[in-house]
Short mmCIF file of C-alpha atoms in Angstrom, two decimals:
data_model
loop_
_atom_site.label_atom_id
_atom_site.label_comp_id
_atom_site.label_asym_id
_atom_site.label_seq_id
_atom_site.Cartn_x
_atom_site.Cartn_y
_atom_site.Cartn_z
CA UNK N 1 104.43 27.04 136.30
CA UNK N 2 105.13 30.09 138.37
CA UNK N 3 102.29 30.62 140.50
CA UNK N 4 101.49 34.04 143.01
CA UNK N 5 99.38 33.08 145.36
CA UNK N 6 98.07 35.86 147.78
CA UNK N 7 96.63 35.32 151.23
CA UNK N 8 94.97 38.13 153.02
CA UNK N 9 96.15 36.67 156.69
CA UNK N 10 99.14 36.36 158.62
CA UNK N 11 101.10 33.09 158.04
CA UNK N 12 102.33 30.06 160.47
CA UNK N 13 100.82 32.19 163.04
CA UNK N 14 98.37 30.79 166.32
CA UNK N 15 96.22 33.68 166.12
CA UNK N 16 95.38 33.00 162.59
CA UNK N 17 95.64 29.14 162.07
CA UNK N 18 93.62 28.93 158.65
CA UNK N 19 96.87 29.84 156.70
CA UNK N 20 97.20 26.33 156.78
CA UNK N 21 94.82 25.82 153.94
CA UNK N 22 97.25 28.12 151.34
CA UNK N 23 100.40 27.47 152.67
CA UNK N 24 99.67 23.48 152.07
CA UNK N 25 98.14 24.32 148.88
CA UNK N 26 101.31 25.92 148.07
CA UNK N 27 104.06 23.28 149.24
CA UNK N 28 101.74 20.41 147.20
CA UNK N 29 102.22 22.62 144.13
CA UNK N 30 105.77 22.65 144.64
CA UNK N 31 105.89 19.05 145.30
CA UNK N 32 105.01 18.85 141.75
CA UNK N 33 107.58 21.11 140.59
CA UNK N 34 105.74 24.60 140.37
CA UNK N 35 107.41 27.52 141.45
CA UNK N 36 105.46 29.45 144.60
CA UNK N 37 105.51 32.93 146.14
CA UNK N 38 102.72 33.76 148.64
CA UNK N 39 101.82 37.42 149.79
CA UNK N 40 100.49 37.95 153.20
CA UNK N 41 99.51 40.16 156.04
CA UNK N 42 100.87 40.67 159.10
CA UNK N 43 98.36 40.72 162.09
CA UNK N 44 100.84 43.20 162.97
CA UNK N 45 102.63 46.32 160.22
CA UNK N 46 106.11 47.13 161.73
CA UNK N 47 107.02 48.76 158.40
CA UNK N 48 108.20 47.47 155.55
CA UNK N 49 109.33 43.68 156.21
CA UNK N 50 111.76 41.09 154.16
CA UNK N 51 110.60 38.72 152.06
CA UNK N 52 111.77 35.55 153.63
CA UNK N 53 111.56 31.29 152.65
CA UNK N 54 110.21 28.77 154.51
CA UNK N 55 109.01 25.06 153.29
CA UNK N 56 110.55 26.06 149.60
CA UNK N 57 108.33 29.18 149.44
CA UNK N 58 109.00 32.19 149.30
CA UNK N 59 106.83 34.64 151.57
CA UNK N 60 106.21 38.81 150.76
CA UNK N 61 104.26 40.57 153.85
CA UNK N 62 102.00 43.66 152.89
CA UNK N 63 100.35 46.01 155.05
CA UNK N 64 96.69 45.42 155.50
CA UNK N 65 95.83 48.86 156.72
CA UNK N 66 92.38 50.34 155.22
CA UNK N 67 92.52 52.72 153.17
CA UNK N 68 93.11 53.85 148.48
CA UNK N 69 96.78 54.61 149.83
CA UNK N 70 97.45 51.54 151.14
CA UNK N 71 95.17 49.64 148.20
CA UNK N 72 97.31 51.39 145.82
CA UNK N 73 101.01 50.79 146.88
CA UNK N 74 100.15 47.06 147.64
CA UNK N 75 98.81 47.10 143.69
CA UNK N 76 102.16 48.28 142.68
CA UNK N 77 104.34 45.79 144.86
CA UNK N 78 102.03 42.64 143.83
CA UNK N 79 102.57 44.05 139.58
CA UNK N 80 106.02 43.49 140.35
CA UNK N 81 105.63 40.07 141.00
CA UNK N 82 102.68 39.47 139.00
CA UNK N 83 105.62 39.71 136.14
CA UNK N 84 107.04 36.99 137.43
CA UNK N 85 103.47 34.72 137.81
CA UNK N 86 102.42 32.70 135.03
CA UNK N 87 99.25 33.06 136.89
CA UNK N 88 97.62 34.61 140.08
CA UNK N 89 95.91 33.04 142.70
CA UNK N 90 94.11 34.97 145.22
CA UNK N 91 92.14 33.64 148.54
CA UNK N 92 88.98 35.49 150.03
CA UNK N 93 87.01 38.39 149.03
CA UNK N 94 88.72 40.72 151.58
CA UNK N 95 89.46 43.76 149.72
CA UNK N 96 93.24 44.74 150.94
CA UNK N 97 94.12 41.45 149.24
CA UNK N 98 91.71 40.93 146.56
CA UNK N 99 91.64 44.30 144.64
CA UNK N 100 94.99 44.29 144.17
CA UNK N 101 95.08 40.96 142.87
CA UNK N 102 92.51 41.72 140.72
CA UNK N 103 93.96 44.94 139.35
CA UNK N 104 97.56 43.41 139.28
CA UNK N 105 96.18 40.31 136.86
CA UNK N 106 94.48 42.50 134.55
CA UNK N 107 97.48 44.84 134.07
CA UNK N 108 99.99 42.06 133.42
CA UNK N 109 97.18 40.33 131.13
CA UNK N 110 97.76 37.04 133.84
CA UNK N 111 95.03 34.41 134.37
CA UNK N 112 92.60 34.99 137.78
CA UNK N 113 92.47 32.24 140.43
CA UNK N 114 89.99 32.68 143.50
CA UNK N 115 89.92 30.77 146.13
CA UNK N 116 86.59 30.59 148.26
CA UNK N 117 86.29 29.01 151.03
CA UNK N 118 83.63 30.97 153.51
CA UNK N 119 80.81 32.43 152.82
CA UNK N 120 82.51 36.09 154.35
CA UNK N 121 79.43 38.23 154.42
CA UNK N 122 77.30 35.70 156.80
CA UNK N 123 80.27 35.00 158.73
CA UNK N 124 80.64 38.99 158.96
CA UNK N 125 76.80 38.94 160.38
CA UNK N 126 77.40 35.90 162.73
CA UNK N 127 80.28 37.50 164.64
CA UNK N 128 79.83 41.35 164.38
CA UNK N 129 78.48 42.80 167.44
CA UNK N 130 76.65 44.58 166.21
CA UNK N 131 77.19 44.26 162.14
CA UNK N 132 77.36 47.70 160.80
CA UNK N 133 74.66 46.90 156.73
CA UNK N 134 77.58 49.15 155.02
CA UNK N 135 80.00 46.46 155.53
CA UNK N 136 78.24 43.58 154.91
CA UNK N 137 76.83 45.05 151.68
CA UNK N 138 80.21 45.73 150.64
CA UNK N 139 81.17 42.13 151.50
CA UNK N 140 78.23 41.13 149.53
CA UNK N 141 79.25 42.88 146.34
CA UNK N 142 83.03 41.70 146.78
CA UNK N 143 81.34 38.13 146.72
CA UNK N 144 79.14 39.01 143.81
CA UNK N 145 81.54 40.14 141.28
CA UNK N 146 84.81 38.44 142.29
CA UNK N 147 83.87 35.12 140.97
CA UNK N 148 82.51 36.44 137.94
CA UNK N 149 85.49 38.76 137.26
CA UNK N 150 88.06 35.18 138.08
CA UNK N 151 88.56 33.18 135.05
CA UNK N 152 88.84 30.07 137.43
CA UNK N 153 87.39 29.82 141.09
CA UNK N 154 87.92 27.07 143.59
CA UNK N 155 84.92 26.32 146.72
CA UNK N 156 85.52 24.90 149.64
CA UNK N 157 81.96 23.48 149.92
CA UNK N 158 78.63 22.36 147.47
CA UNK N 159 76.60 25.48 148.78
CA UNK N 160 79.34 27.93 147.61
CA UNK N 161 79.70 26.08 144.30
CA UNK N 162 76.08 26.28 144.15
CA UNK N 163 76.20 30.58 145.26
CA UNK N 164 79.33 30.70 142.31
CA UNK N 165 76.71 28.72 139.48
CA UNK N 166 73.75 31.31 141.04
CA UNK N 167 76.03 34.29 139.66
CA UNK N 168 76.02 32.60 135.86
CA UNK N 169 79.25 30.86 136.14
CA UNK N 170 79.93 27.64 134.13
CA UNK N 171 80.67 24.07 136.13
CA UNK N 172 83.69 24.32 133.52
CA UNK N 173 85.06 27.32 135.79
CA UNK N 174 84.45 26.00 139.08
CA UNK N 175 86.83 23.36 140.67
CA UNK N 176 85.62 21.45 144.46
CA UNK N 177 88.55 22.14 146.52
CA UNK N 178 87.98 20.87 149.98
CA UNK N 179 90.13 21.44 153.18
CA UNK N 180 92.13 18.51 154.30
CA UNK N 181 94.61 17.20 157.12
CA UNK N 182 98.25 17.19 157.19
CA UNK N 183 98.51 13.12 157.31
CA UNK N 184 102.05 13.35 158.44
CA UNK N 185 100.99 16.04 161.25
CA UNK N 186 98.00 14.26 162.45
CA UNK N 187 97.73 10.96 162.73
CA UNK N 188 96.91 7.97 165.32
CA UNK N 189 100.54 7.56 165.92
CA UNK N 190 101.12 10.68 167.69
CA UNK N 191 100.93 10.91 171.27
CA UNK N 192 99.00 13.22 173.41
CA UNK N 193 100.39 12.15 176.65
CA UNK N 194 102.57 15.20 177.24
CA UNK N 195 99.39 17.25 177.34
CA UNK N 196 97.39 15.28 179.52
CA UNK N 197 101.24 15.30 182.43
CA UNK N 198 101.01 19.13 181.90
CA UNK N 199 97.13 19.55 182.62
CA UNK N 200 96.90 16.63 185.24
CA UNK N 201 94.20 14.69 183.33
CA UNK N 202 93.76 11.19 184.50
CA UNK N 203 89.96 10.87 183.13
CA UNK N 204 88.39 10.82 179.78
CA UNK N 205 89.05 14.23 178.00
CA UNK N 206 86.25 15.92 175.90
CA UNK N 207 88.08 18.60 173.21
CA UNK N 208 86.64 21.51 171.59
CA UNK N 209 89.78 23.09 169.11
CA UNK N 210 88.84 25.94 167.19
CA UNK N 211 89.40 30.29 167.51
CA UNK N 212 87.30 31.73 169.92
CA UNK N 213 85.91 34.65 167.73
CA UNK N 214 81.94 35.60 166.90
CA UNK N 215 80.84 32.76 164.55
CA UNK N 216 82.58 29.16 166.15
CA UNK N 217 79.83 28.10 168.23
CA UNK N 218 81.42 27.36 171.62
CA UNK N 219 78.71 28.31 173.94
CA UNK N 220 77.02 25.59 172.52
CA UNK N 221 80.08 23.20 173.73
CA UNK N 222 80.28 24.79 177.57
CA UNK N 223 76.44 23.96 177.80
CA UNK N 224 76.71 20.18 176.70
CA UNK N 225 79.34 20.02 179.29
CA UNK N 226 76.76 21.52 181.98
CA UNK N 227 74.39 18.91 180.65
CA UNK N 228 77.19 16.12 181.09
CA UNK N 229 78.44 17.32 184.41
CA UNK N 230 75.19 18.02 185.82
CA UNK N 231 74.68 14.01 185.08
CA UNK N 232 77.82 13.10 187.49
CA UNK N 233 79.53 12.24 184.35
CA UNK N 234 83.20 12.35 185.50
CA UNK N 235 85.10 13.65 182.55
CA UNK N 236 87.45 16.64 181.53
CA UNK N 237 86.92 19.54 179.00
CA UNK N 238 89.17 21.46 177.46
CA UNK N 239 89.03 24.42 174.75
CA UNK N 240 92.11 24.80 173.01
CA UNK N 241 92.33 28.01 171.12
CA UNK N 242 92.19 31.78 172.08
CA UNK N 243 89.84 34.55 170.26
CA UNK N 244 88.72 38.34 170.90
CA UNK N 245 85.92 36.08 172.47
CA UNK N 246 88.27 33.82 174.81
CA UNK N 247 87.51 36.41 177.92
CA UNK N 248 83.98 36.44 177.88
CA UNK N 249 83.49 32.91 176.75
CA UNK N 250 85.65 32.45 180.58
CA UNK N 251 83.17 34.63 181.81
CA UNK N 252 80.28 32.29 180.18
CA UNK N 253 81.14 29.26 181.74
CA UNK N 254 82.16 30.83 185.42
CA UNK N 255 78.44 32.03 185.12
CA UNK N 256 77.20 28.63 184.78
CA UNK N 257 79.93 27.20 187.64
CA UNK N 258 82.24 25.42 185.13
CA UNK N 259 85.44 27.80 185.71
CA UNK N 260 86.99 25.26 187.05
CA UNK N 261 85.27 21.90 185.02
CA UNK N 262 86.50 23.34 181.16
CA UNK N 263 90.02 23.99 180.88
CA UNK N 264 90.85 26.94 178.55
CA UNK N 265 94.60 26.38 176.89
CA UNK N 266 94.82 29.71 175.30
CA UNK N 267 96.42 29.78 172.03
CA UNK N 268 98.27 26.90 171.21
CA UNK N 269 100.91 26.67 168.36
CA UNK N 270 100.19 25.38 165.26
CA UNK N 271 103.17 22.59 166.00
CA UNK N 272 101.12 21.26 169.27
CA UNK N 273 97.65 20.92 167.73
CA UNK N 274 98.19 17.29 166.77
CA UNK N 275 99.24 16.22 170.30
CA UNK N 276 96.38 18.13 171.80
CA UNK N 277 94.01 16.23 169.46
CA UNK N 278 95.90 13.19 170.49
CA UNK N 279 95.17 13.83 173.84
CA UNK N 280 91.82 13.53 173.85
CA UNK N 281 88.90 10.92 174.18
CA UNK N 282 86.35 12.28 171.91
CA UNK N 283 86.37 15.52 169.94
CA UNK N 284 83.81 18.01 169.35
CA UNK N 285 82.73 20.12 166.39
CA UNK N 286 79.69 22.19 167.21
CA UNK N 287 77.66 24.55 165.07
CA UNK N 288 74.48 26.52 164.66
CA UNK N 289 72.49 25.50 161.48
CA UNK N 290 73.16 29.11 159.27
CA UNK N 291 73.83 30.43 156.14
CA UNK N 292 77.47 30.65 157.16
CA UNK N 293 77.85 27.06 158.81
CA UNK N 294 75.71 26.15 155.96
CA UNK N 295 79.35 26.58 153.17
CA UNK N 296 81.97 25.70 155.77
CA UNK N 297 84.32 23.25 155.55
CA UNK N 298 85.86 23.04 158.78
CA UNK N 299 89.59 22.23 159.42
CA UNK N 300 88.99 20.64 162.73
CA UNK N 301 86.60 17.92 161.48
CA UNK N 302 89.27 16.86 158.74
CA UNK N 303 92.28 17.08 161.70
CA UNK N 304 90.21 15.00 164.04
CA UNK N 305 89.27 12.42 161.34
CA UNK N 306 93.04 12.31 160.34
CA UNK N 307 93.79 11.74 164.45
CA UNK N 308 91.57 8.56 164.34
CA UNK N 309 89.29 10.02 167.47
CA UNK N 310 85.68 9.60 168.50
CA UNK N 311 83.56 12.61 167.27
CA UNK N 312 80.55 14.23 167.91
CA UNK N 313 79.58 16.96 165.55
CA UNK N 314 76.76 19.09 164.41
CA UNK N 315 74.77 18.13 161.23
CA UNK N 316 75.32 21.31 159.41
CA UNK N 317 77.11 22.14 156.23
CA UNK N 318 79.86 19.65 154.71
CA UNK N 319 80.39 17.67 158.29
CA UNK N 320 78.04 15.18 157.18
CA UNK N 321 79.57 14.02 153.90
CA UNK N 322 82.96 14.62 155.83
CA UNK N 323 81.62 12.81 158.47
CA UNK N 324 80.69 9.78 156.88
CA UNK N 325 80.09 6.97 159.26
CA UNK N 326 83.30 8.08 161.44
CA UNK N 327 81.18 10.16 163.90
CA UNK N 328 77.90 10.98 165.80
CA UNK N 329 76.36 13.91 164.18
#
């Protein structure tokens, strides 16, 4: 089977590290002999790019900018290789990437794949400061219709299978695809003691890993590590990741006299993640108890299970059937 799949993100790229989800998607598809193309986005529009192949896929970057111009000359670049698809296979509600997915599918008669795996529009109201209603009423209406309008849809979590059967869709057209771990990337084997020579650590190391955007939480990790400290606990923290967030979350924990207790890494690439996971003692996933938390699946928890590492996590969401009896939640 020849199979478009379209990603509305940039690819293999630190700033946006939840590619991983299509691009390994993708290579298992070709492991059993399907053909794959992804379109993406480029954080950054230099003009028109090169398709180019990496991992046995080939890889087409569009231009994300706003706007019916830009809608419609992405429409008539994805037809082109919606000829080619035996099927298209779309992830997110974002509108640069979904309508013309949509539009492309319908006017080469192709089946509709959607792939959800957040809940946008609460995410949109968790990290917009402030949200602007226009927005996430347009979000709302994306996530509304698209699933109806797909002739199959895959969710990330029971909550958003639950949201898809709300809308009238069958169980028939509804398939549980949760997020897993790279098993050859992370792993108990690897070593994290490169990390801990570069950052001096000789003491137990606490990890938060995760972007540091509206929405992930990580105030909640800089006060536990007041609590801890403030006990003459003698342990390191470290946040590994880097967000629109990363200065004031700096800020944060200066404020509470941690600037120099919590190391931030910045971004980190996608390569390193395993060894910084490696490196630590226990890991940390941390969440508020929302409507957005509440239909996550989070990466992390499935990359520190795969590690083999002590974990303390929040009971919200899928982390506790994730969970299982590997952590504290």
């Amino acid at each position: 089977m020849k199979i478009l799949m379209v990603h509305p993100h940039e690819v293999y790229s630190s700033s946006e590290p939840w590619t991983t989800r299509i691009v390994n998607l993708a290579k298992a598809l070709i492991k059993k002999s399907h053909e794959v193309r992804i379109v993406f986005f480029p954080l950054r529009w230099q003009g028109e790019e090169e398709c180019f192949q990496k991992e046995g896929i080939c890889f087409y970057p569009f231009c994300r900018r706003a706007g019916v111009l830009n809608i419609a000359r992405n429409t008539k670049k994805m037809s082109g290789l919606a000829d080619w698809a035996d099927i298209v296979h779309f992830q997110k509600c974002f509108h640069y990437g979904s309508l013309p997915s949509i539009i492309s599918a319908f006017l080469k008669n192709k089946p509709l794949h959607y792939d959800w795996d957040d809940w946008e529009e609460m995410i949109y109201y968790e990290s917009a400061d402030p949200p602007i209603k226009a927005i996430g009423m347009f979000l709302k209406t994306l996530e509304t219709y698209i699933p109806q309008i797909a002739d199959t849809v895959s969710v990330s979590s029971r909550r958003l299978h639950n949201l898809a059967r709300s809308f009238g869709i069958g169980n028939d057209r509804i398939f549980h695809v949760p997020v897993g771990a790279d098993l050859d990337k992370f792993n108990p084997g690897i070593s994290g003691e490169r990390v801990r020579r570069a950052y001096g650590i000789n003491s137990p190391l606490i990890l938060y890993l995760g972007q540091l955007h509206g929405g992930q939480y990580v105030r909640l990790f800089i006060d536990a590590a007041k609590i801890i400290l403030d006990r003459g606990i003698m342990v390191n923290f470290m946040i590994v990741g880097d967000g629109s967030r990363a200065q004031e979350l700096k800020q944060y924990a200066k404020g509470r006299n941690l600037d120099e207790k919590i190391i931030f890494t910045g971004a980190v690439d996608s390569g390193e993640v395993p060894e910084y996971i490696a490196a630590c003692d226990v890991a940390v996933a941390c969440f508020e108890d929302n409507s957005a938390t509440c239909c996550k699946s989070p990466l992390k928890i499935a990359e520190y299970l795969a590690s083999g590492k002590p974990m303390v996590a929040s009971k919200v969401g899928e982390v506790e059937s994730m969970v299982g009896e590997a952590g504290i939640l």
